[in-house]
Coordinates of C-alpha atoms and ligand atoms in Angstrom, one line a residue:
M6 CA 19.6 -48.7 0.4
K7 CA 17.1 -49.1 -2.3
I8 CA 17.4 -46.4 -5.2
T9 CA 15.7 -46.4 -8.5
K10 CA 14.8 -44.1 -11.0
T11 CA 11.7 -43.4 -12.9
K12 CA 10.7 -44.5 -16.5
R13 CA 9.9 -40.5 -17.1
L14 CA 13.6 -40.1 -16.6
S15 CA 15.0 -42.7 -19.0
L16 CA 12.6 -41.5 -21.5
K17 CA 14.2 -38.1 -21.4
F18 CA 17.5 -39.1 -20.8
P19 CA 17.7 -42.3 -22.5
N20 CA 21.4 -42.9 -22.2
S21 CA 21.6 -41.3 -18.7
R22 CA 23.2 -43.5 -15.9
F23 CA 23.6 -43.4 -12.2
Y24 CA 25.7 -45.7 -9.8
G25 CA 25.9 -45.8 -6.0
I26 CA 29.3 -46.4 -4.5
V27 CA 28.3 -47.3 -0.2
I28 CA 31.2 -46.9 2.1
K29 CA 30.6 -48.3 5.4
N30 CA 32.1 -48.1 8.6
L31 CA 34.6 -44.9 7.4
E32 CA 37.0 -43.5 9.6
N33 CA 37.7 -40.2 8.6
K34 CA 41.5 -39.6 8.9
H35 CA 43.3 -37.0 7.6
S36 CA 46.9 -37.8 6.4
K37 CA 49.9 -36.7 4.7
D38 CA 49.4 -39.6 2.4
L39 CA 45.8 -38.0 1.2
E40 CA 47.6 -34.8 0.8
K41 CA 50.5 -36.3 -1.5
E42 CA 47.4 -38.2 -3.5
K43 CA 45.9 -34.5 -3.9
K44 CA 49.0 -33.3 -5.4
K45 CA 48.9 -36.1 -7.8
V46 CA 45.6 -35.1 -8.7
E47 CA 46.4 -31.8 -9.4
E48 CA 49.4 -32.8 -11.2
Y49 CA 47.1 -35.0 -13.4
I50 CA 44.6 -32.5 -14.0
V51 CA 47.1 -29.9 -15.3
K52 CA 49.2 -32.5 -17.4
N53 CA 45.8 -33.8 -19.4
F54 CA 43.9 -30.7 -19.3
D55 CA 43.3 -31.2 -22.8
K56 CA 41.5 -34.3 -22.7
F57 CA 39.9 -32.5 -19.5
N58 CA 38.4 -29.9 -21.9
E59 CA 37.0 -32.1 -24.3
Q60 CA 34.8 -33.8 -21.2
I61 CA 33.6 -30.7 -20.1
E62 CA 32.4 -29.8 -23.4
E63 CA 31.0 -33.3 -24.1
R64 CA 29.4 -32.9 -20.5
S65 CA 28.4 -29.4 -20.5
M66 CA 25.3 -30.0 -22.9
F67 CA 22.8 -30.5 -20.0
F68 CA 23.7 -27.4 -18.2
K69 CA 23.8 -25.1 -21.5
N70 CA 20.3 -25.8 -22.0
Y71 CA 19.9 -23.5 -19.0
N72 CA 22.6 -21.1 -19.5
K73 CA 24.6 -22.6 -17.0
S74 CA 28.3 -24.3 -17.1
F75 CA 29.4 -27.6 -16.2
P76 CA 29.9 -27.5 -12.5
L77 CA 33.3 -28.8 -12.2
E78 CA 34.2 -26.5 -14.9
Y79 CA 35.3 -23.5 -13.1
Q80 CA 37.4 -25.8 -10.4
L81 CA 39.2 -27.5 -12.9
K82 CA 40.1 -24.8 -14.8
T83 CA 41.6 -22.7 -11.5
I84 CA 43.5 -26.2 -10.9
A85 CA 44.6 -26.3 -14.5
K86 CA 46.3 -22.7 -13.7
G87 CA 47.7 -24.1 -10.5
K88 CA 45.6 -23.3 -7.9
E89 CA 44.9 -26.3 -5.2
I90 CA 42.3 -28.6 -4.2
P91 CA 41.0 -27.0 -0.8
K92 CA 41.3 -28.7 2.2
H93 CA 38.1 -30.1 4.1
S94 CA 37.4 -32.8 6.4
A95 CA 38.9 -36.0 4.8
I96 CA 36.1 -37.7 3.3
K97 CA 34.9 -34.2 1.7
D98 CA 38.6 -34.2 0.1
L99 CA 38.3 -37.9 -0.9
F100 CA 35.0 -37.1 -2.8
F101 CA 36.3 -34.0 -4.2
M102 CA 39.5 -35.4 -5.3
T103 CA 37.4 -38.3 -7.3
E104 CA 35.1 -35.7 -8.7
L105 CA 37.8 -33.6 -10.1
K106 CA 39.8 -36.4 -11.2
N107 CA 37.2 -38.1 -13.2
C108 CA 35.6 -34.9 -14.5
T109 CA 32.1 -36.5 -13.3
I110 CA 29.4 -35.3 -11.2
M111 CA 28.9 -37.1 -8.0
S112 CA 26.9 -36.6 -4.6
A113 CA 27.8 -37.5 -1.4
Q114 CA 25.4 -38.3 1.4
D115 CA 25.2 -39.5 4.9
I116 CA 23.5 -42.8 5.0
D117 CA 22.4 -42.4 8.6
K118 CA 20.4 -39.4 7.9
L119 CA 18.2 -40.9 4.8
D120 CA 15.2 -43.3 4.5
D121 CA 16.2 -46.1 2.7
K122 CA 14.2 -45.2 -0.3
L123 CA 15.7 -42.7 -3.0
V124 CA 14.3 -41.8 -6.5
F125 CA 16.0 -40.3 -9.4
D126 CA 13.1 -38.8 -11.3
L127 CA 12.7 -35.8 -14.0
S128 CA 11.4 -32.9 -12.7
I129 CA 8.0 -31.2 -13.6
G130 CA 9.3 -27.8 -12.8
G131 CA 7.9 -25.9 -9.6
E132 CA 9.0 -28.2 -7.0
D133 CA 10.3 -26.7 -4.0
F134 CA 13.9 -26.9 -3.0
I135 CA 16.0 -26.0 -0.5
Y136 CA 19.3 -25.0 -1.5
M137 CA 22.7 -26.0 0.3
D138 CA 22.9 -22.4 2.1
G139 CA 19.0 -22.6 3.8
K140 CA 17.5 -20.5 0.7
S141 CA 14.2 -22.1 -0.9
M142 CA 13.8 -22.2 -4.6
K143 CA 11.4 -23.7 -7.5
I144 CA 13.2 -26.4 -9.8
K145 CA 12.7 -26.1 -13.4
P146 CA 11.3 -28.3 -15.6
D147 CA 13.1 -31.2 -17.1
D148 CA 15.8 -31.3 -14.5
I149 CA 17.1 -34.4 -12.8
L150 CA 16.0 -34.8 -9.3
L151 CA 17.2 -37.1 -6.3
K152 CA 14.3 -37.4 -4.3
Q153 CA 13.1 -38.9 -1.2
K154 CA 9.5 -39.3 -1.0
E155 CA 8.5 -35.7 -2.2
E156 CA 11.3 -33.9 -1.1
V157 CA 14.1 -32.9 -3.8
L158 CA 17.3 -33.6 -1.9
I159 CA 19.5 -32.8 -5.1
S160 CA 19.2 -31.2 -8.1
H161 CA 21.6 -31.8 -11.1
L162 CA 21.2 -28.2 -12.3
Y163 CA 21.6 -26.6 -8.6
G164 CA 23.6 -29.5 -6.5
A165 CA 23.0 -30.5 -3.2
G166 CA 20.1 -29.4 -0.8
K167 CA 20.6 -28.7 2.9
S168 CA 19.7 -32.0 4.3
T169 CA 21.4 -35.2 4.6
L170 CA 24.9 -34.2 3.3
I171 CA 28.5 -35.7 4.7
D172 CA 30.2 -34.3 7.2
K173 CA 33.4 -35.4 9.2
N174 CA 31.6 -37.7 11.5
S175 CA 29.7 -39.4 9.0
K176 CA 30.6 -43.2 9.4
D177 CA 28.4 -44.8 6.1
V178 CA 28.3 -42.5 3.1
L179 CA 26.3 -43.0 0.0
F180 CA 28.4 -41.7 -3.4
L181 CA 26.3 -41.4 -6.3
V182 CA 27.5 -40.8 -10.1
W183 CA 25.4 -38.6 -12.0
S184 CA 25.7 -38.9 -15.8
D185 CA 22.8 -37.7 -18.0
I186 CA 25.0 -38.8 -21.3
S187 CA 26.2 -42.1 -21.4
I188 CA 29.1 -43.1 -19.2
S189 CA 31.4 -46.5 -20.0
D190 CA 32.0 -49.4 -17.7
N191 CA 35.7 -48.4 -18.0
D192 CA 34.7 -44.9 -16.6
I193 CA 33.1 -46.3 -13.5
D194 CA 35.9 -48.9 -12.8
K195 CA 38.3 -45.9 -12.5
I196 CA 35.5 -43.8 -10.1
V197 CA 35.7 -47.0 -7.9
S198 CA 39.1 -48.0 -8.2
D199 CA 40.5 -44.2 -7.1
I200 CA 37.5 -44.4 -4.3
K201 CA 39.1 -47.7 -3.0
K202 CA 42.6 -46.3 -3.3
Y203 CA 41.6 -43.1 -1.2
T204 CA 39.6 -44.6 1.4
K205 CA 42.4 -47.0 2.1
I206 CA 44.2 -44.0 3.2
I207 CA 41.8 -42.3 5.3
S208 CA 40.0 -45.4 6.9
G209 CA 40.6 -48.7 8.3
E210 CA 40.4 -52.8 7.6
K211 CA 36.6 -52.8 8.5
T212 CA 35.4 -50.3 5.5
T213 CA 33.5 -51.8 2.8
I214 CA 32.7 -50.3 -0.4
E215 CA 30.1 -51.8 -2.8
L216 CA 28.9 -50.5 -6.3
F217 CA 25.7 -51.0 -7.9
E218 CA 24.0 -49.3 -10.7
V219 CA 20.5 -47.4 -10.2
E220 CA 17.7 -49.4 -12.0
E221 CA 14.1 -48.2 -13.2
T222 CA 11.4 -49.6 -11.2
N223 CA 7.8 -49.2 -12.0
N224 CA 5.3 -48.2 -9.3
F225 CA 2.2 -47.2 -10.1
I226 CA -1.1 -46.7 -8.1
V227 CA -4.4 -46.2 -9.5
T228 CA -7.5 -46.1 -7.1
P229 CA -10.8 -44.1 -8.0
W230 CA -9.0 -41.0 -5.9
D231 CA -5.1 -41.2 -6.8
V232 CA -3.6 -42.1 -10.0
K233 CA 0.2 -41.8 -10.0
G234 CA 3.4 -43.2 -11.7
D235 CA 3.6 -44.9 -15.2
I236 CA 0.7 -47.1 -15.5
D237 CA 1.1 -50.5 -17.0
Y238 CA -2.1 -51.2 -18.3
D239 CA -1.9 -54.9 -18.7
K240 CA -0.6 -55.1 -15.4
L241 CA -3.7 -53.4 -14.1
V242 CA -5.8 -55.9 -15.7
R243 CA -4.4 -58.7 -13.9
Q244 CA -4.4 -56.7 -10.7
F245 CA -8.4 -56.0 -10.9
G246 CA -9.0 -59.0 -12.4
T247 CA -11.0 -57.6 -15.3
K248 CA -11.0 -59.0 -18.9
K249 CA -9.0 -57.8 -22.1
L250 CA -11.3 -57.0 -25.0
D251 CA -10.2 -59.8 -27.1
N252 CA -10.5 -60.1 -30.9
K253 CA -13.5 -62.5 -30.4
I254 CA -15.2 -59.9 -28.6
L255 CA -14.6 -57.0 -31.0
K256 CA -15.4 -59.0 -33.8
E257 CA -18.9 -60.0 -32.0
F258 CA -19.5 -56.1 -31.1
K259 CA -19.0 -55.0 -34.7
S260 CA -21.2 -57.8 -36.2
V261 CA -24.1 -56.5 -33.5
V262 CA -23.5 -52.7 -33.8
K263 CA -22.5 -53.0 -38.0
S264 CA -19.8 -50.2 -37.3
D265 CA -16.2 -49.6 -35.3
H266 CA -14.8 -47.2 -33.5
P267 CA -11.3 -45.9 -33.4
Y268 CA -11.2 -46.3 -29.7
L269 CA -11.7 -49.9 -29.8
K270 CA -9.0 -50.5 -32.8
R271 CA -6.5 -48.4 -30.7
K272 CA -7.0 -50.1 -27.6
I273 CA -8.0 -47.2 -25.8
F274 CA -11.2 -49.0 -24.8
Y275 CA -9.1 -52.1 -23.8
S276 CA -10.7 -54.2 -21.0
H277 CA -14.3 -55.1 -19.6
M278 CA -16.3 -57.2 -17.6
Y279 CA -19.4 -59.0 -18.5
F280 CA -19.5 -57.1 -22.0
D281 CA -20.2 -60.4 -23.6
E282 CA -23.2 -61.1 -21.6
I283 CA -24.6 -57.4 -22.9
L284 CA -23.8 -58.3 -26.2
K285 CA -25.5 -61.8 -26.1
D286 CA -28.8 -60.7 -24.6
Y287 CA -29.0 -57.5 -26.9
K288 CA -28.7 -59.7 -30.0
K289 CA -32.0 -61.4 -28.2
G290 CA -33.9 -58.2 -28.0
D291 CA -33.3 -57.2 -24.6
K292 CA -32.1 -53.8 -24.3
F293 CA -29.9 -52.5 -21.5
Y294 CA -29.0 -49.2 -20.0
L295 CA -25.9 -47.1 -20.3
Y296 CA -24.7 -45.8 -17.0
T297 CA -21.7 -43.3 -16.5
G298 CA -20.7 -40.5 -14.3
R299 CA -18.8 -37.5 -13.5
A300 CA -17.9 -36.2 -10.0
P301 CA -17.6 -32.4 -10.2
S302 CA -14.5 -30.9 -8.7
G303 CA -13.7 -28.3 -11.4
P304 CA -13.9 -27.6 -15.0
V305 CA -14.0 -30.4 -17.1
H306 CA -10.8 -31.5 -19.2
M307 CA -10.3 -33.4 -22.5
G308 CA -9.4 -36.7 -20.3
H309 CA -13.1 -36.7 -19.4
L310 CA -14.7 -35.8 -22.5
F311 CA -13.5 -38.4 -24.9
V312 CA -15.2 -41.1 -22.7
W313 CA -18.4 -39.3 -22.8
M314 CA -18.2 -39.3 -26.6
F315 CA -17.6 -43.0 -26.6
T316 CA -20.7 -43.4 -24.4
K317 CA -22.6 -40.9 -26.7
W318 CA -21.3 -43.1 -29.9
L319 CA -22.5 -46.2 -27.9
Q320 CA -25.8 -44.8 -27.2
D321 CA -26.3 -44.3 -31.0
K322 CA -25.3 -47.4 -32.3
F323 CA -27.5 -49.6 -29.7
D324 CA -30.3 -47.0 -29.4
V325 CA -30.7 -47.4 -25.5
P326 CA -31.2 -45.0 -22.8
L327 CA -28.5 -43.5 -20.3
L328 CA -28.1 -42.7 -16.7
F329 CA -25.9 -39.9 -16.3
Q330 CA -24.8 -39.5 -12.6
I331 CA -23.2 -36.4 -10.9
P332 CA -22.3 -37.3 -7.6
D333 CA -21.9 -33.8 -6.4
E334 CA -20.8 -35.3 -3.0
E335 CA -17.8 -37.4 -4.1
K336 CA -15.2 -34.8 -4.1
F337 CA -16.6 -32.9 -1.3
L338 CA -16.2 -36.3 0.9
A339 CA -13.1 -37.2 -0.6
K340 CA -11.0 -33.7 -0.7
D341 CA -10.5 -31.0 1.9
N342 CA -10.9 -28.1 -0.2
L343 CA -14.4 -28.1 -1.6
T344 CA -17.7 -27.0 -0.3
L345 CA -21.1 -29.0 -1.5
A346 CA -22.3 -25.7 -2.7
E347 CA -18.9 -25.5 -5.0
T348 CA -19.5 -29.1 -6.4
K349 CA -23.0 -28.4 -6.9
K350 CA -22.0 -25.0 -8.9
W351 CA -19.5 -27.0 -10.9
A352 CA -22.1 -29.8 -11.5
Y353 CA -24.5 -27.7 -13.4
E354 CA -21.3 -26.3 -15.2
N355 CA -20.0 -29.8 -16.3
I356 CA -24.0 -30.9 -17.3
L357 CA -23.3 -28.1 -20.1
D358 CA -20.1 -29.8 -21.3
I359 CA -22.1 -33.4 -21.4
I360 CA -25.0 -31.9 -23.0
A361 CA -22.8 -30.1 -25.8
L362 CA -21.8 -33.6 -27.0
G363 CA -25.1 -34.3 -28.4
F364 CA -26.6 -36.7 -26.3
D365 CA -30.0 -37.5 -27.0
P366 CA -32.7 -35.6 -24.4
K367 CA -35.5 -38.2 -24.6
K368 CA -32.8 -41.0 -23.8
T369 CA -30.4 -39.6 -21.6
H370 CA -31.3 -38.8 -18.0
I371 CA -29.1 -36.7 -15.6
F372 CA -29.2 -36.2 -12.1
L373 CA -27.2 -35.0 -8.8
N374 CA -26.8 -37.1 -5.9
T375 CA -27.5 -34.6 -3.4
E376 CA -31.0 -33.8 -5.3
Y377 CA -32.1 -37.4 -6.4
A378 CA -31.3 -38.7 -3.4
G379 CA -35.0 -39.6 -2.1
H380 CA -35.0 -41.9 -5.3
M381 CA -31.5 -43.5 -4.5
Y382 CA -31.3 -43.9 -0.7
S383 CA -33.2 -46.8 -0.1
H384 CA -31.3 -48.7 -2.8
A385 CA -28.1 -47.2 -1.2
C386 CA -28.8 -49.1 2.2
K387 CA -29.8 -52.1 0.7
I388 CA -26.5 -52.4 -1.4
A389 CA -24.4 -50.8 1.8
K390 CA -26.0 -53.3 4.3
K391 CA -24.2 -56.0 2.4
I392 CA -20.8 -54.5 2.1
T393 CA -18.7 -54.6 5.5
F394 CA -16.3 -52.1 6.9
S395 CA -13.3 -54.2 6.1
T396 CA -14.2 -54.9 2.6
I397 CA -14.1 -50.8 2.0
K398 CA -10.5 -50.5 3.7
S399 CA -9.1 -53.3 2.1
T400 CA -10.6 -52.4 -1.5
F401 CA -9.7 -48.8 -1.4
G402 CA -6.9 -48.9 0.8
F403 CA -8.8 -46.4 3.2
G404 CA -7.3 -46.3 7.0
N405 CA -9.4 -45.4 10.1
D406 CA -9.1 -41.6 9.8
K407 CA -11.2 -41.9 6.5
N408 CA -14.5 -39.8 7.4
I409 CA -17.6 -42.0 7.3
G410 CA -19.1 -40.3 4.5
I411 CA -17.0 -41.5 1.7
I412 CA -16.5 -44.8 3.6
F413 CA -20.3 -45.3 2.1
Y414 CA -20.1 -43.1 -1.2
T415 CA -19.6 -46.7 -3.0
A416 CA -23.2 -47.6 -2.1
M417 CA -24.1 -44.4 -4.1
Q418 CA -22.4 -44.8 -7.0
S419 CA -23.7 -48.3 -7.3
V420 CA -27.2 -47.3 -7.4
P421 CA -27.6 -46.3 -11.0
A422 CA -26.2 -50.0 -12.0
V423 CA -29.4 -51.5 -10.3
L424 CA -31.7 -48.6 -10.8
P425 CA -32.7 -49.7 -14.5
S426 CA -34.4 -52.5 -13.1
V427 CA -36.6 -50.7 -10.9
M428 CA -37.3 -48.0 -13.8
E429 CA -38.4 -51.0 -16.0
K430 CA -40.1 -52.8 -13.2
K431 CA -38.1 -56.1 -14.9
K432 CA -34.4 -57.4 -14.5
T433 CA -32.6 -55.0 -16.6
R434 CA -28.6 -55.3 -17.6
V435 CA -26.2 -52.1 -17.2
L436 CA -23.3 -51.3 -19.4
I437 CA -21.0 -48.8 -17.5
P438 CA -18.4 -47.3 -20.0
C439 CA -15.8 -45.4 -17.6
A440 CA -12.0 -45.5 -16.9
I441 CA -10.3 -48.6 -15.4
D442 CA -9.9 -47.2 -11.9
Q443 CA -13.9 -47.0 -11.3
D444 CA -14.2 -50.6 -12.2
V445 CA -13.4 -51.2 -8.2
H446 CA -16.6 -49.6 -7.0
F447 CA -18.7 -52.0 -9.8
R448 CA -16.8 -54.7 -8.3
L449 CA -18.4 -54.5 -5.0
T450 CA -21.8 -53.7 -7.0
R451 CA -21.3 -57.2 -8.7
D452 CA -20.6 -58.8 -5.1
V453 CA -23.9 -57.9 -3.8
A454 CA -26.2 -57.4 -7.3
E455 CA -27.4 -60.9 -7.6
S456 CA -28.2 -61.4 -3.8
L457 CA -30.6 -58.2 -4.0
G458 CA -32.0 -59.6 -7.3
Y459 CA -30.2 -57.7 -9.9
Y460 CA -28.2 -58.7 -13.0
K461 CA -24.0 -57.9 -12.1
P462 CA -23.3 -54.5 -13.7
A463 CA -21.0 -54.5 -17.0
T464 CA -18.4 -52.5 -17.8
I465 CA -16.1 -51.3 -20.6
L466 CA -12.8 -49.9 -19.7
C467 CA -10.5 -47.3 -20.9
R468 CA -6.8 -46.1 -20.2
F469 CA -6.5 -42.5 -19.3
L470 CA -5.7 -39.9 -21.2
P471 CA -2.0 -38.8 -20.4
G472 CA -1.1 -35.7 -19.0
L473 CA 0.6 -33.4 -21.0
Q474 CA 3.7 -33.6 -19.1
G475 CA 3.6 -37.4 -20.4
M476 CA 3.0 -40.6 -18.8
G477 CA 4.4 -41.1 -15.3
A478 CA 4.3 -37.5 -14.5
Q479 CA 0.9 -37.5 -14.0
G480 CA -1.0 -40.9 -14.5
K481 CA -4.3 -39.2 -15.5
M482 CA -5.0 -35.7 -16.1
S483 CA -5.7 -33.7 -13.0
S484 CA -8.2 -30.8 -12.9
S485 CA -6.2 -29.6 -9.9
A486 CA -2.9 -29.2 -12.1
E487 CA -3.0 -26.4 -14.5
S488 CA -0.3 -27.5 -16.8
T489 CA -1.2 -31.3 -17.3
A490 CA -4.8 -30.7 -18.5
I491 CA -6.8 -29.1 -21.1
F492 CA -10.1 -27.7 -20.6
T493 CA -13.1 -27.2 -22.4
D494 CA -13.2 -23.5 -21.7
D495 CA -9.2 -22.8 -22.3
S496 CA -8.9 -20.3 -25.1
P497 CA -7.2 -21.2 -28.4
K498 CA -4.2 -18.9 -27.2
T499 CA -4.0 -20.8 -23.9
V500 CA -4.1 -24.3 -25.7
R501 CA -1.3 -23.3 -27.8
K502 CA 1.0 -22.1 -24.7
K503 CA 0.1 -25.2 -22.9
I504 CA 0.9 -27.6 -25.4
M505 CA 3.9 -25.6 -26.9
K506 CA 5.3 -25.0 -23.5
H507 CA 4.1 -28.6 -21.7
A508 CA 3.5 -31.5 -23.9
F509 CA 6.1 -34.1 -23.2
S510 CA 8.1 -34.3 -26.7
G511 CA 10.0 -37.4 -28.2
G512 CA 11.3 -35.6 -30.6
G513 CA 15.2 -35.3 -31.0
D514 CA 17.0 -33.0 -28.8
T515 CA 18.2 -30.6 -32.0
L516 CA 16.8 -30.1 -35.0
E517 CA 19.7 -31.9 -36.9
E518 CA 18.9 -35.0 -34.2
H519 CA 15.9 -35.2 -35.2
R520 CA 16.1 -35.0 -39.0
K521 CA 18.6 -37.7 -38.7
F522 CA 17.4 -40.1 -36.2
G523 CA 13.3 -39.3 -36.1
G524 CA 11.2 -38.9 -33.2
N525 CA 9.6 -41.0 -30.8
P526 CA 5.7 -41.1 -31.4
D527 CA 5.1 -43.7 -28.6
I528 CA 6.5 -41.4 -26.0
D529 CA 5.4 -38.2 -27.6
V530 CA 2.5 -36.9 -25.8
S531 CA 1.3 -35.0 -28.5
Y532 CA 1.0 -37.9 -30.8
Q533 CA -0.8 -39.9 -28.0
W534 CA -3.5 -37.4 -27.9
L535 CA -4.1 -37.5 -31.4
T536 CA -4.6 -41.0 -31.2
F537 CA -7.8 -40.1 -28.7
F538 CA -8.8 -37.2 -31.0
E539 CA -7.8 -37.5 -34.5
E540 CA -10.4 -40.0 -35.8
D541 CA -9.1 -40.7 -39.2
D542 CA -6.5 -43.8 -39.6
K543 CA -5.2 -42.6 -42.4
K544 CA -3.9 -39.3 -41.1
L545 CA -2.8 -40.4 -38.0
E546 CA -0.9 -43.1 -39.5
K547 CA 0.9 -40.6 -41.8
I548 CA 1.9 -38.5 -38.7
Y549 CA 3.1 -41.3 -37.0
N550 CA 5.5 -42.5 -39.8
D551 CA 6.5 -38.8 -40.8
Y552 CA 7.5 -38.0 -37.1
K553 CA 9.4 -41.2 -36.6
S554 CA 11.5 -40.9 -40.1
G555 CA 12.2 -37.1 -39.0
K556 CA 10.5 -35.6 -41.8
L557 CA 7.7 -34.3 -39.4
L558 CA 9.0 -31.5 -36.5
S559 CA 7.9 -31.9 -32.9
G560 CA 7.0 -27.9 -33.3
E561 CA 4.9 -29.0 -36.5
L562 CA 3.4 -32.0 -34.6
K563 CA 2.2 -30.0 -31.6
Q564 CA 0.9 -27.4 -34.3
I565 CA -1.6 -30.3 -36.0
L566 CA -2.7 -31.2 -32.1
I567 CA -3.2 -27.4 -31.3
D568 CA -5.5 -27.3 -34.5
K569 CA -7.5 -30.0 -34.0
L570 CA -8.2 -29.1 -30.2
N571 CA -9.0 -25.7 -30.9
N572 CA -11.3 -26.5 -34.2
F573 CA -13.1 -29.1 -31.6
L574 CA -13.2 -26.7 -28.7
E575 CA -14.9 -24.0 -30.9
E576 CA -17.6 -25.9 -32.0
H577 CA -18.0 -27.0 -28.4
R578 CA -18.4 -24.0 -26.4
K579 CA -20.8 -23.1 -29.1
K580 CA -22.8 -26.2 -28.1
K581 CA -22.2 -25.5 -24.4
E582 CA -24.2 -21.9 -25.1
I583 CA -27.0 -23.8 -26.4
A584 CA -27.0 -26.2 -23.8
R585 CA -28.0 -23.8 -21.1
K586 CA -31.5 -23.7 -22.5
N587 CA -31.9 -27.3 -22.5
I588 CA -30.8 -28.6 -18.9
E589 CA -34.1 -29.3 -17.6
K590 CA -35.1 -32.0 -20.9
F591 CA -32.1 -34.0 -19.3
M592 CA -32.8 -33.7 -15.5
L593 CA -34.0 -36.2 -13.3
R594 CA -35.9 -34.9 -10.2
D595 CA -37.1 -36.5 -6.9
Ligands
LIG9 N1 -16.8 -41.4 -9.5 C1 -16.5 -41.2 -10.6 C2 -15.7 -39.6 -10.9 O1 -15.0 -39.8 -10.2 C3 -18.0 -40.1 -11.0 C4 -18.8 -41.5 -11.1 C5 -20.1 -41.8 -10.7 C6 -18.7 -42.6 -12.4 N2 -20.6 -43.0 -11.3 C7 -19.7 -43.4 -12.2 C8 -17.7 -42.6 -13.4 C9 -20.0 -44.3 -13.2 C10 -17.9 -43.4 -14.3 C11 -19.2 -44.2 -14.6 O2 -15.4 -39.0 -11.5

């Protein structure tokens, strides 16, 4: 039985603790002795009710935020007034007695009905949940969930769902202790010793009881088509076998272009392959080409834009041509819900966002794969012939169910990495600024490039802009999730609403707490976004310090980001309108 909790949950509820108690080979016999124990629990609650009241108060915070009361409050109060603990199966009674006596929320499930992987997670809001009585409902944001794959088994706010509950035939049972605030070892010991005592009454010698604490794990996935979990960017560099942009290469870079960029200082662009070769040859007077791309599937959001802003800066500094690929077939092939006509429509819409960033039309060449295929296809074939089906399967984790279009696609994404040599009629280096998930494609290109007479393509790689709901909720921003991304066409009101409502806050829970202990900018999404969009280091540092000290409030921090984005987007939209007239100046056509 493997149960873990997500980093996201720990960030929101740093003191929360979850424990598992596994009871195996349970016999589940009712007896008079259990009824006697039940009476003792009732008396204990009546006698100590002042203490219980204090605990109820303390443990109600989470529920009060949603105008709900602590789930055990009602039962405890009626027992204090003389009502009896009801009688169900022995195991249910045992469970209920333990819960009440310890004033601690627990869940009980039949292990034989569970998969062996469960996760405690912080809800995003809107997850489907089937309540105990079979009614389906939507989960609220910032609830604590126990999930099995994507299914919500239990919600802290609403309690147990329909499936996997215990009944009188349950042999192996999992109890979980749910504490959203800290709980002492002593409290846990008491719970376990109560369970042991009652279990002895209802079961025999063969029964075993085992306690464990639920720990955090960090499972993340980064592929070109799927990004999930709380990404460990250092680990990713090791996994992908790319290099860090270390001080030596950054110094070299600075001395070549005679300036610096905040994204380098702030390690937003933090990794590379063969960037040192680009610099070395550039110093000798050899120009290279820049190459980047965008697979259209919807409107452009801020997570795309910053990569292209950096690309534009590179173009200005190095004064080199840029190939901008629009693989309008990619998302058509990779997803089920887009037609080629739709991706093409988005392609031309997205091109406006690209042009609006101010790329030089004389040096910037944009093309759609479906339209420029005549120039690309022969190169794609030469590349494709050198890549086997089994390499594609293992590189991208594809199963046999993938369509052959997406299997071939990587060859199309490789072509612009070799095209400059064809265009210039001499071996020409290519530098690709992109998010780190894309390096996988270019690793394949590198494997075949030299044997076809080209240089291995170089990359300069960045992190993702976190989704509004924070690291882990969504590894990168997704165009399909309204509440995680800000699109370039979002109105000032929408921007404001999305940030105020969804941006994950590292602030204190209450105003008093925030003033006293300060906020945590390192996990605060609004602050993280400012590291992408506030270029002034001094301003950013002041925001960091003020937030950390508690001087700057969460709402104020959000407002700074809102203003920054809205000012930028207003200008951006004007430039997009102008771009409409200039599209053809940029397009490469067959
Ligand atoms: N695959 C990229 C995407 O999903 C699009 C793309 C094509 C690209 N060529 C590229 C991205 C080169 C970066 C660099 O959006």
